[in-house]
PDB file of C-alpha atoms in Angstrom:
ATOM      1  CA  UNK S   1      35.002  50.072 -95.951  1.00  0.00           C
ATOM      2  CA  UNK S   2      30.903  50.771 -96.421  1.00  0.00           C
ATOM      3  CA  UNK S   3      30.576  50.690-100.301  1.00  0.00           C
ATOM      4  CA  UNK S   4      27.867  53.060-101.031  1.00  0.00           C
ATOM      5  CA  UNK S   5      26.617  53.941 -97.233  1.00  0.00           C
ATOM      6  CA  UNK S   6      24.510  56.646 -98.559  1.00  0.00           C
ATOM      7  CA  UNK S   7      22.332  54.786-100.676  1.00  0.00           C
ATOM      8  CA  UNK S   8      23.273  57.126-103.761  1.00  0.00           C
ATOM      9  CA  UNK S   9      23.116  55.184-106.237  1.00  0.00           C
ATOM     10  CA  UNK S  10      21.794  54.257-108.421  1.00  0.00           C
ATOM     11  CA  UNK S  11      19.071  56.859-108.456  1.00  0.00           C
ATOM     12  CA  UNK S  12      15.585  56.591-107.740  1.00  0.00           C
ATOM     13  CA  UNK S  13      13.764  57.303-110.900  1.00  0.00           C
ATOM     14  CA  UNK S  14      12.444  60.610-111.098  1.00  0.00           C
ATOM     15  CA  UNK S  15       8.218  60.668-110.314  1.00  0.00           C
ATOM     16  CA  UNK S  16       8.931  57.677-108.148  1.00  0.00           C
ATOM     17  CA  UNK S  17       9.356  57.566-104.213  1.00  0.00           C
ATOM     18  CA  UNK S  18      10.729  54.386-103.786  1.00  0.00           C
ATOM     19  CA  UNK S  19      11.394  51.135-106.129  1.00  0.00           C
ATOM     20  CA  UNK S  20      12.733  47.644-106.101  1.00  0.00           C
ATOM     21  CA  UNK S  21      16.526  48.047-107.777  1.00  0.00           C
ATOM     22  CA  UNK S  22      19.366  46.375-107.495  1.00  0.00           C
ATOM     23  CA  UNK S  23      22.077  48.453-104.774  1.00  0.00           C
ATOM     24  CA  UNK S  24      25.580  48.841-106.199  1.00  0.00           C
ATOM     25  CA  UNK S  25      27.816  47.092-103.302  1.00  0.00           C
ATOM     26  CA  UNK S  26      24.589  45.503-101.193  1.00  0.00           C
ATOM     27  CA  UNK S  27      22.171  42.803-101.690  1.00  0.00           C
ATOM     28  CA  UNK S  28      18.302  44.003-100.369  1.00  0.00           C
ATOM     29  CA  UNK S  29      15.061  45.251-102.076  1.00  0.00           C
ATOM     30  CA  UNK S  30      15.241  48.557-102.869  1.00  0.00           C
ATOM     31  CA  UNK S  31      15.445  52.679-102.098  1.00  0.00           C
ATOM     32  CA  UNK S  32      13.930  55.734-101.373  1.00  0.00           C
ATOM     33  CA  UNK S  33      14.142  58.471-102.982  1.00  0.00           C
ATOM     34  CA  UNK S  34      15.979  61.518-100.756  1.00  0.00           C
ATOM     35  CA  UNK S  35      12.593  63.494-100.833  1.00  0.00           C
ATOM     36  CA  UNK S  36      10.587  59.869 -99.352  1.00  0.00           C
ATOM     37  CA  UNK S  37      13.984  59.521 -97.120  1.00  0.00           C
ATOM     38  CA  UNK S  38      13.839  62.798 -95.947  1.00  0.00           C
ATOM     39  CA  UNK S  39      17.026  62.282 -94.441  1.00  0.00           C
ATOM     40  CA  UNK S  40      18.696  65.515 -92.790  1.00  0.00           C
ATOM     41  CA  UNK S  41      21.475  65.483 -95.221  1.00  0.00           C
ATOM     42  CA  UNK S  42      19.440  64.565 -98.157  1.00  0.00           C
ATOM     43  CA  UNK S  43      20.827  61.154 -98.647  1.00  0.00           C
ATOM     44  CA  UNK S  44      18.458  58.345-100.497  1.00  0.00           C
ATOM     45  CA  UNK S  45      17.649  55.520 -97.871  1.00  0.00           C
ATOM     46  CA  UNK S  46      17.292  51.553 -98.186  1.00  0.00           C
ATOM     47  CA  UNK S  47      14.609  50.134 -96.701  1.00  0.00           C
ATOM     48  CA  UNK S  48      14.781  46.819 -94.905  1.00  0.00           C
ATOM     49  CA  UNK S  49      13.567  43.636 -96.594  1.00  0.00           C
ATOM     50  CA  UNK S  50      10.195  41.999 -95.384  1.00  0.00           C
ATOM     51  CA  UNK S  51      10.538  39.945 -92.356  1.00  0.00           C
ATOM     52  CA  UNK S  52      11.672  36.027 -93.755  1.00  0.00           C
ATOM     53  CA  UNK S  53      12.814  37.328 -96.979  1.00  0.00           C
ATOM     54  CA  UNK S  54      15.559  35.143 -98.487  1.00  0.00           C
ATOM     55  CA  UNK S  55      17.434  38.579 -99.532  1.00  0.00           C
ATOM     56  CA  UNK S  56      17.430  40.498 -96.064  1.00  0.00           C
ATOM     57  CA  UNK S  57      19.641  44.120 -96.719  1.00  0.00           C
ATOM     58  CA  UNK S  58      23.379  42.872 -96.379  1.00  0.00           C
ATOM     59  CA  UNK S  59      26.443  44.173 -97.701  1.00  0.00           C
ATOM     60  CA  UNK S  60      30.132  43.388 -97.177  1.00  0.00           C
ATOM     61  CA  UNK S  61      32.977  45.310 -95.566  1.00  0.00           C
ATOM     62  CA  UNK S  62      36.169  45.620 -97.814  1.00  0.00           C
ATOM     63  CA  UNK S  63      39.247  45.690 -96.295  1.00  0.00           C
ATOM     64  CA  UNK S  64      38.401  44.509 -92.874  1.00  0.00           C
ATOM     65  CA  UNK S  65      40.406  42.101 -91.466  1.00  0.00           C
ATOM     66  CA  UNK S  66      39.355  38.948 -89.767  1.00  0.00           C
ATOM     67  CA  UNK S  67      39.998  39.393 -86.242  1.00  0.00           C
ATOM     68  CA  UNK S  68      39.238  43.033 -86.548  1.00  0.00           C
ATOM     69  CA  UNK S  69      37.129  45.366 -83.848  1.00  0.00           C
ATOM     70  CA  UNK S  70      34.880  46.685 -85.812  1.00  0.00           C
ATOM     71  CA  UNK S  71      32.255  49.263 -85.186  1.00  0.00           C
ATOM     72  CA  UNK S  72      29.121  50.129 -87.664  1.00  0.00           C
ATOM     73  CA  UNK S  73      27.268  53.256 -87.340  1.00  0.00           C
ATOM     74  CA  UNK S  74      23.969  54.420 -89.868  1.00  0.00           C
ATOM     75  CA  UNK S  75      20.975  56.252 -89.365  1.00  0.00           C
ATOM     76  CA  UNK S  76      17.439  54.737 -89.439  1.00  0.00           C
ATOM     77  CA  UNK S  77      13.620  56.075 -89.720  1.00  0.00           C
ATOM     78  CA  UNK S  78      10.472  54.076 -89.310  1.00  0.00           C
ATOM     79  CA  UNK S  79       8.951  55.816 -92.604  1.00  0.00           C
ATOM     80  CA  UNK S  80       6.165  57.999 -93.556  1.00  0.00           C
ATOM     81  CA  UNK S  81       4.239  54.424 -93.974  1.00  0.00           C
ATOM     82  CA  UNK S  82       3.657  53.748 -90.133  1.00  0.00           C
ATOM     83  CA  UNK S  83       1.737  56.090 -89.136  1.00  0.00           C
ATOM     84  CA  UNK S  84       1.485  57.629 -85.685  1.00  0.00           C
ATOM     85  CA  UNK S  85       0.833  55.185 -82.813  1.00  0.00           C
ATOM     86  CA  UNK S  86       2.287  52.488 -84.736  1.00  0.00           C
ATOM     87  CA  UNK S  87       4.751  51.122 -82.250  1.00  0.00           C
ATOM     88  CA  UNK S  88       8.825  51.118 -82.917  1.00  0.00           C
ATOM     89  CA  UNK S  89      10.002  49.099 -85.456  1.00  0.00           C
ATOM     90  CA  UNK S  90      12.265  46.560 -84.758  1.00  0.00           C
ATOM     91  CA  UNK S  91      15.014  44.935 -86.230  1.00  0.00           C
ATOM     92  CA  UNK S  92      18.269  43.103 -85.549  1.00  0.00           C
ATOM     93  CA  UNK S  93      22.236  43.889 -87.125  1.00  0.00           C
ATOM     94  CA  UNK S  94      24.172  40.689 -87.308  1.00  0.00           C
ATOM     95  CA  UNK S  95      27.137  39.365 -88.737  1.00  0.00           C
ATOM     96  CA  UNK S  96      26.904  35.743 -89.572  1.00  0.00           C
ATOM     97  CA  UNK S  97      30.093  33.670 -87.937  1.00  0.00           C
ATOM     98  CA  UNK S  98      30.631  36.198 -85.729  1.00  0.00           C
ATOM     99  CA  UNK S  99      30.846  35.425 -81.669  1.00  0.00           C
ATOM    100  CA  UNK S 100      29.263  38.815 -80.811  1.00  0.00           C
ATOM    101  CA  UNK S 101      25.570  38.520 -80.222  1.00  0.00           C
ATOM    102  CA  UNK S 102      23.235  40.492 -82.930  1.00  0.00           C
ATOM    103  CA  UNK S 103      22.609  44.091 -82.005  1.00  0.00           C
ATOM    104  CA  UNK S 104      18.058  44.549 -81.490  1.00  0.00           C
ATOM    105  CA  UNK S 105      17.409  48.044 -82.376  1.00  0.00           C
ATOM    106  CA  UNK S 106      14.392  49.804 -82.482  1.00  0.00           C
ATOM    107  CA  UNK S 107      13.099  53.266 -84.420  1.00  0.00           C
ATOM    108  CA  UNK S 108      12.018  56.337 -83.579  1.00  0.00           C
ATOM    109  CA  UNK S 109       8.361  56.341 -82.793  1.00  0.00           C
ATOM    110  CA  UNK S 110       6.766  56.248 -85.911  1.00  0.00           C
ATOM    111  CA  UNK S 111       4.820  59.944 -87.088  1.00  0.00           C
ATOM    112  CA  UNK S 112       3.530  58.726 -90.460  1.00  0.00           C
ATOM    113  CA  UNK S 113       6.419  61.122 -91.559  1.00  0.00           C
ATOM    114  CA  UNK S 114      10.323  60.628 -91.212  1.00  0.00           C
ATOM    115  CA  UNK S 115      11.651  60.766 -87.643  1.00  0.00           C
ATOM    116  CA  UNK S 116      14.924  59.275 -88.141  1.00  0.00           C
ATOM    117  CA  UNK S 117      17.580  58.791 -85.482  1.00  0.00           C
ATOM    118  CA  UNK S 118      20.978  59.598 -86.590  1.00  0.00           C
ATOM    119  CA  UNK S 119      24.362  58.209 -85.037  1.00  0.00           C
ATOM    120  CA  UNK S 120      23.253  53.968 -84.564  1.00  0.00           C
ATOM    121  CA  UNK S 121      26.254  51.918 -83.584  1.00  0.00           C
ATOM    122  CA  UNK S 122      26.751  48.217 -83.438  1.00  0.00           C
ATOM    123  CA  UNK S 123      30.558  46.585 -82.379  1.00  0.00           C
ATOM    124  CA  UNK S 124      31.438  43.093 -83.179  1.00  0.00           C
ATOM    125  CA  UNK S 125      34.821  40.987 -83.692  1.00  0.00           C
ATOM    126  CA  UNK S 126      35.343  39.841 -87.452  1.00  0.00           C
ATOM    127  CA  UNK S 127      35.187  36.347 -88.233  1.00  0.00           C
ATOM    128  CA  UNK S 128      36.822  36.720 -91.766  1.00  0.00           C
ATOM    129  CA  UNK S 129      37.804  39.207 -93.969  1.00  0.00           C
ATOM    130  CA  UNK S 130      35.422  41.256 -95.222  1.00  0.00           C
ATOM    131  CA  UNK S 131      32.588  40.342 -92.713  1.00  0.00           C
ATOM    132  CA  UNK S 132      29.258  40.438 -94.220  1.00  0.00           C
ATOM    133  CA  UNK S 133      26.625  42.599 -91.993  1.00  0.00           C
ATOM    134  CA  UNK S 134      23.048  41.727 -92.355  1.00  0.00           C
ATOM    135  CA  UNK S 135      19.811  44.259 -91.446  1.00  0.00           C
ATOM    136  CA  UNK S 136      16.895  41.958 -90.681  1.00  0.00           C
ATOM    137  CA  UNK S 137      13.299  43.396 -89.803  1.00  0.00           C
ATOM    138  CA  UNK S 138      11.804  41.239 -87.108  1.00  0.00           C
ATOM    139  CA  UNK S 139       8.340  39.532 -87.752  1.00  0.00           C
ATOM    140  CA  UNK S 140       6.889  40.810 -84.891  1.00  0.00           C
ATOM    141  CA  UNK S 141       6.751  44.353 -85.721  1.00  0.00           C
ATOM    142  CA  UNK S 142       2.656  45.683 -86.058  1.00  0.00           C
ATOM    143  CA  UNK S 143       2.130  46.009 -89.952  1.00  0.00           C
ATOM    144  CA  UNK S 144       5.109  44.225 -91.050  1.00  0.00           C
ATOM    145  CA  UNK S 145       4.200  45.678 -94.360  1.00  0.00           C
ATOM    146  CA  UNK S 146       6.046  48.941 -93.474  1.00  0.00           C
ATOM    147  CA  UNK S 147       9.562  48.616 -93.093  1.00  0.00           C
ATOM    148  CA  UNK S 148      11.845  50.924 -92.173  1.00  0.00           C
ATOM    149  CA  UNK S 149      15.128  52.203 -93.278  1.00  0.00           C
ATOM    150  CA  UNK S 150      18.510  53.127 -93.253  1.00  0.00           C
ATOM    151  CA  UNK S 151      20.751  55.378 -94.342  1.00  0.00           C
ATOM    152  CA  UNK S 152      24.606  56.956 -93.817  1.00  0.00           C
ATOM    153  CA  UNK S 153      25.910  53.598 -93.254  1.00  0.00           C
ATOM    154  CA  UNK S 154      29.780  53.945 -92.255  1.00  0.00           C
ATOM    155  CA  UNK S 155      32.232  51.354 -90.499  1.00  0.00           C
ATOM    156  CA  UNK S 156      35.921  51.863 -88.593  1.00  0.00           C
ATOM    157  CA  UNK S 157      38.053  48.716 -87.058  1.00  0.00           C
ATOM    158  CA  UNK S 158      40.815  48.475 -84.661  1.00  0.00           C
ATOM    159  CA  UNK S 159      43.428  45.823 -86.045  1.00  0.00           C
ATOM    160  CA  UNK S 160      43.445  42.219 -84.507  1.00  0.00           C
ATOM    161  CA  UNK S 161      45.379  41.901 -81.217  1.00  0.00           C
ATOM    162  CA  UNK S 162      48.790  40.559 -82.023  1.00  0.00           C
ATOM    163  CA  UNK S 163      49.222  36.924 -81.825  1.00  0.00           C
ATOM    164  CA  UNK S 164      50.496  35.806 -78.072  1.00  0.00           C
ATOM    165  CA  UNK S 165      54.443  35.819 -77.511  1.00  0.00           C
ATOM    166  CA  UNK S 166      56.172  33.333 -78.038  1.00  0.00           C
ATOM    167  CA  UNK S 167      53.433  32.298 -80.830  1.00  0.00           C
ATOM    168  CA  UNK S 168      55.974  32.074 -83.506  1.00  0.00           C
ATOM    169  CA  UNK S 169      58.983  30.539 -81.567  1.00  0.00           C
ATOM    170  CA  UNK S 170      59.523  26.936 -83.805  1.00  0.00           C
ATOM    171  CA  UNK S 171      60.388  24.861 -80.383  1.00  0.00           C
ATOM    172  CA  UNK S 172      56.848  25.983 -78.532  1.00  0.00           C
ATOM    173  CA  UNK S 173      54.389  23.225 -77.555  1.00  0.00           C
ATOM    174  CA  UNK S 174      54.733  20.017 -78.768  1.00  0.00           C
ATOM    175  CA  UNK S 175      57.634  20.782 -80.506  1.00  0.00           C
ATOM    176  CA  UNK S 176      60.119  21.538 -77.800  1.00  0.00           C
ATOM    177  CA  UNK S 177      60.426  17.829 -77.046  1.00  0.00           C
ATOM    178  CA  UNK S 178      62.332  17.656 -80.489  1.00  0.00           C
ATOM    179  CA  UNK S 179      65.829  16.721 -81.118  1.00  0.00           C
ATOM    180  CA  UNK S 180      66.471  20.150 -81.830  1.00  0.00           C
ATOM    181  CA  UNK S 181      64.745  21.941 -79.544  1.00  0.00           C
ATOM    182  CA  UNK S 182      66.292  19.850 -76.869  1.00  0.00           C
ATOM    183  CA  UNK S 183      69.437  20.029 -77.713  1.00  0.00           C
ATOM    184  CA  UNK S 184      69.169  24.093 -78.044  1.00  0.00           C
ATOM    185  CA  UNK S 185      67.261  24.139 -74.636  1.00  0.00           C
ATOM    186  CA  UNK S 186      69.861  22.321 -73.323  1.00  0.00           C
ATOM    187  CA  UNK S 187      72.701  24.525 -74.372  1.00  0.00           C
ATOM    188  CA  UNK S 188      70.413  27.625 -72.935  1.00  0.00           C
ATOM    189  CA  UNK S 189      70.925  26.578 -69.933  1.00  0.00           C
ATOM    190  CA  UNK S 190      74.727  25.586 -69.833  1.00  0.00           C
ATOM    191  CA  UNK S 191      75.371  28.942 -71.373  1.00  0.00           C
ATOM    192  CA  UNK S 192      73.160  30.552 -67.845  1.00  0.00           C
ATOM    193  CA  UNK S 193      75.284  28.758 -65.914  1.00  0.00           C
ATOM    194  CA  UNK S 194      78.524  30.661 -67.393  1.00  0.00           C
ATOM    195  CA  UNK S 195      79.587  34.433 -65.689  1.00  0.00           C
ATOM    196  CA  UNK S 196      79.506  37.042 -68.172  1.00  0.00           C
ATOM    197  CA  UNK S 197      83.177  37.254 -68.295  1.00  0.00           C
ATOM    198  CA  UNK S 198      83.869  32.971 -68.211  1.00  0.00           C
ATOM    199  CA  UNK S 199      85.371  32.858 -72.041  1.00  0.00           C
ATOM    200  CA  UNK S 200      86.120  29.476 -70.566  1.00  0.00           C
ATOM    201  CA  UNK S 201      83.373  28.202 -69.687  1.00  0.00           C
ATOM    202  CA  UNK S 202      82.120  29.588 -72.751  1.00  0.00           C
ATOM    203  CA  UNK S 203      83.887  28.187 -75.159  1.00  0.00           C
ATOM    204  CA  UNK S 204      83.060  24.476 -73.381  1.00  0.00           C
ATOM    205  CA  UNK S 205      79.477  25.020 -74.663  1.00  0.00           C
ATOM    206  CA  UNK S 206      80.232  26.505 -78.016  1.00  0.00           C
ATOM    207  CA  UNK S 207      83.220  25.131 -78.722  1.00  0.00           C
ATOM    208  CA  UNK S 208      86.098  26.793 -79.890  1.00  0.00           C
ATOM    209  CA  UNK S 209      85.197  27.368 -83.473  1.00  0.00           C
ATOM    210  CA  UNK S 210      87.378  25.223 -85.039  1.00  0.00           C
ATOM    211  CA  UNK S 211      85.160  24.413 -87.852  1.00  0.00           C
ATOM    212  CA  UNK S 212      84.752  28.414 -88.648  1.00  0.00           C
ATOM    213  CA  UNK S 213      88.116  28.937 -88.444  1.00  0.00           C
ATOM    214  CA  UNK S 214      89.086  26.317 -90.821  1.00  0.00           C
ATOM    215  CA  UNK S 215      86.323  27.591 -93.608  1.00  0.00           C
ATOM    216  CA  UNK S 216      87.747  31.175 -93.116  1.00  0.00           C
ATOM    217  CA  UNK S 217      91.569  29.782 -93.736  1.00  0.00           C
ATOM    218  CA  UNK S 218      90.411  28.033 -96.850  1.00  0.00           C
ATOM    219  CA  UNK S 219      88.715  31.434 -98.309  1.00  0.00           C
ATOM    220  CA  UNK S 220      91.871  33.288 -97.225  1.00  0.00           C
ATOM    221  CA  UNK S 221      93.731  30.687 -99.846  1.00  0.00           C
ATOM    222  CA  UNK S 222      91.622  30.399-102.224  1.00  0.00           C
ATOM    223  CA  UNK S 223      91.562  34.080-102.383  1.00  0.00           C
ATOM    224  CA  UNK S 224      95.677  34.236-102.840  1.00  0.00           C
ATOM    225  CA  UNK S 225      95.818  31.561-104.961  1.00  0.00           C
ATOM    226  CA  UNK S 226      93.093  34.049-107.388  1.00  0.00           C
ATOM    227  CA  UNK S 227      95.477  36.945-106.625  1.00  0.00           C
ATOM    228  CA  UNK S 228      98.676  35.219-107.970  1.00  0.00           C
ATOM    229  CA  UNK S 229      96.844  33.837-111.514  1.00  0.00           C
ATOM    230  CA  UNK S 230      99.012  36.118-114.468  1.00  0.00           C
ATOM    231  CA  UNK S 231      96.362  37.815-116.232  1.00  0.00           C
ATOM    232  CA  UNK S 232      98.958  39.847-118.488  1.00  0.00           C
ATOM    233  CA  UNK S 233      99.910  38.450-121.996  1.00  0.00           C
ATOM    234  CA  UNK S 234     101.995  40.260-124.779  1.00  0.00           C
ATOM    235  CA  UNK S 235     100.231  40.635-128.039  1.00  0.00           C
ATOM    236  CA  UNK S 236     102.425  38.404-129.968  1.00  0.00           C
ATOM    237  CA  UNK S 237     101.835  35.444-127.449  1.00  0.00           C
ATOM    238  CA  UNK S 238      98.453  36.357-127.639  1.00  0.00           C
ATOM    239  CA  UNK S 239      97.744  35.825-131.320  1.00  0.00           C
ATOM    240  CA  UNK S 240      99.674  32.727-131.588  1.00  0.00           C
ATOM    241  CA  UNK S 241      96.681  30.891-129.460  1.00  0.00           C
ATOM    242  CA  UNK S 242      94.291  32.732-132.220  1.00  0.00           C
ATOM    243  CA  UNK S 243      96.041  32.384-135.304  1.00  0.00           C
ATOM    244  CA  UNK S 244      95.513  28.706-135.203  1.00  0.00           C
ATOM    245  CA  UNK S 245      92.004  28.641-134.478  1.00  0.00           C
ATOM    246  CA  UNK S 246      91.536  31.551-137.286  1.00  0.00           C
ATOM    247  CA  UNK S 247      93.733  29.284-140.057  1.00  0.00           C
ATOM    248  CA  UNK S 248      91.497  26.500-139.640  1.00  0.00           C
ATOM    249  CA  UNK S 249      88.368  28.443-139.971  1.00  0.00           C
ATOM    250  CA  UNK S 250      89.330  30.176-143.099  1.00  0.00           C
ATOM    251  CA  UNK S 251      91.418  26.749-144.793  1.00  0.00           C
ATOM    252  CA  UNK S 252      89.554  26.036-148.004  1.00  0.00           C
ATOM    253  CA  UNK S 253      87.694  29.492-149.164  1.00  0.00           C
ATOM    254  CA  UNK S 254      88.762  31.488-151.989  1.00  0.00           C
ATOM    255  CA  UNK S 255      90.927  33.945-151.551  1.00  0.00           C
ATOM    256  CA  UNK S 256      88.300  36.753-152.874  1.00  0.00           C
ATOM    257  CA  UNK S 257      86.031  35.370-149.823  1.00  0.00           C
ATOM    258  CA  UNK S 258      89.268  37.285-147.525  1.00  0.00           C
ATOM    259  CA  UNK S 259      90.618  41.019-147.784  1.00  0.00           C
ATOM    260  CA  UNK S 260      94.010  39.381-146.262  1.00  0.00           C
ATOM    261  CA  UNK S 261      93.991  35.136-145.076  1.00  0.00           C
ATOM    262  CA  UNK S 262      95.282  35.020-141.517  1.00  0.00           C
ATOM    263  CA  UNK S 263      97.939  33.147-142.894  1.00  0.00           C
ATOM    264  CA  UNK S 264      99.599  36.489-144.201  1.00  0.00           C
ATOM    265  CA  UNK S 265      99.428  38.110-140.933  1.00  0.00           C
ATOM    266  CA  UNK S 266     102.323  39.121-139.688  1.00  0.00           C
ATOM    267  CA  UNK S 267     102.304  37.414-136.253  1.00  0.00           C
ATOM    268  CA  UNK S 268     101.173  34.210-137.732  1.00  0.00           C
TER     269      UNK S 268
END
C-alpha cells in the first residue's frame, strides 16, 4: 500500500549526504543518504519539509479503501543536525478529510547523531480511496532549520464495516410507503396470519395460480404442436421445390456456361 516506504529510490548521489530530488510515489523535499540516515537496516530516509512549506512530505495509499481502518507505522530520527540538548522535534501525521484527529509525535532526543525510534504508529478511518497521509514539521520546534526524518514507512487496513441490515432492502425508509411496498407488506402479514399447514388460507393470499398454470398449458402445446411438424421428405419431393428455383436461375446462359442444365436432370 506504502509505495517506496524505504526511501530507496532514487539514490542519493554518491559524495552527497542528502539532496533535494524528486521521491518516486511521494511529494516532499528530499533524502538522505543510508550512511546520513543511519538507519538500523540501512534504509535511505526522507526528511520532513520546513515548517509552512506548500509541499509538506505526503504520499498516497494504493489500494485502500474508503471506509477502511487503517494503521501507519515508520521510523523517525531527529538527525545528526540537532545537536545534543536540542529539544524533541515535533511534528504532526494527518490525513486530510479524515474524522480522526492528527497524530503529534515527537523524536528521540536529539544527539547531534541518529537516534531514531523504530516501530511509530498512527490509526485513522479512510475518507476515500487511497487516503493521502501528510508528515508536517511543526513551527515551533527550536532551529526549525533541522528537520527530522523518516524512514520504513508501511501501512495495513481492516475492510469497512458492512453496510447496516436491511441497507439494501428497496421498501426501507421512505420507500415503504410505496404502492409496492405496501401492497407486499401487506401480504407479509396475511401470509403470518396463516398455520404452516393452512394450504387454504394460503392460497387466499396467493391465489391459486391460475395465471401460472395457464402459461405452463400453453408451453405444453406449443411444445406438441413442434413435436408433430413432418420434418421427413423423400428426395424426389425434395428436388421438385429446387428444380424450379434452379431452372430459372440458369434460363438464358449458354449451354458451355453448364456441365449438365438442371433441365436434364433426371428428377426435373
Amino acid at each position: 500500500m506504502v509505495v517506496n516506504g524505504t526511501f530507496a529510490s532514487p539514490q542519493v548521489p554518491s559524495g552527497s549526504t542528502w539532496a533535494y530530488l524528486a521521491i518516486d510515489g511521494w511529494e516532499g523535499p528530499g533524502l538522505l543518504s543510508a550512511a546520513r540516515a543511519a538507519h538500523p537496516r540501512g534504509y535511505q530516509a526522507a526528511f520532513l519539509a520546513a515548517p509552512g512549506s506548500a509541499t509538506p512530505l505526503s504520499t498516497r495509499l494504493r489500494a485502500v479503501r474508503a471506509g477502511a481502518t487503517v494503521t501507519l507505522s515508520w521510523d523517525d530520527n531527529p538527525d545528526t543536525c540537532a545537536a545534543k540538548g536540542v529539544a524533541r522535534r515535533t511534528y504532526t501525521v494527518s490525513s486530510p478529510g479524515a474524522a480522526d484527529r492528527p497524530g503529534s509525535f515527537a523524536t528521540n532526543d536529539p544527539t547531534g547523531r541518529a537516534n531514531w525510534f523504530v516501530g511509530r504508529s498512527y490509526s485513522f478511518t479512510a475518507a476515500e480511496d487511497s487516503p493521502e497521509v501528510v508528515f508536517s514539521f511543526d513551527a515551533s520546534n527550536a532551529k526549525p532549520d533541522c528537520q527530522p526524518s523518516i524512514s520504513n514507512v508501511s501501512a495495513a487496513q481492516t475492510a469497512p464495516k458492512a453496510p447496516p441490515k436491511g441497507a439494501s432492502d428497496p421498501c426501507s425508509g421512505e420507500a415503504a410507503g410505496g404502492g409496492q411496498c405496501a401492497d407486499v407488506g401487506q401480504a407479509g402479514s396475511e401470509v403470518a396470519k396463516c398455520p404452516p399447514t393452512g394450504r387454504d388460507c394460503l392460497s387466499g393470499v396467493a391465489g391459486d395460480g391460475m395465471q401460472t398454470n395457464d402459461g405452463i398449458a400453453q408451453q405444453t402445446t406449443a411444445v406438441q404442436d413442434f413435436n408433430d411438424i413432418p420434418r421427413d421428405e423423400s428426395p424426389d419431393a425434395a428436388a421438385q421445390h429446387l428444380c424450379p428455383q434452379s431452372n430459372a436461375l440458369t434460363d438464358g446462359l449458354p449451354p458451355e456456361y453448364m456441365v449438365i442444365p438442371p433441365s436434364q436432370w433426371g428428377q426435373c
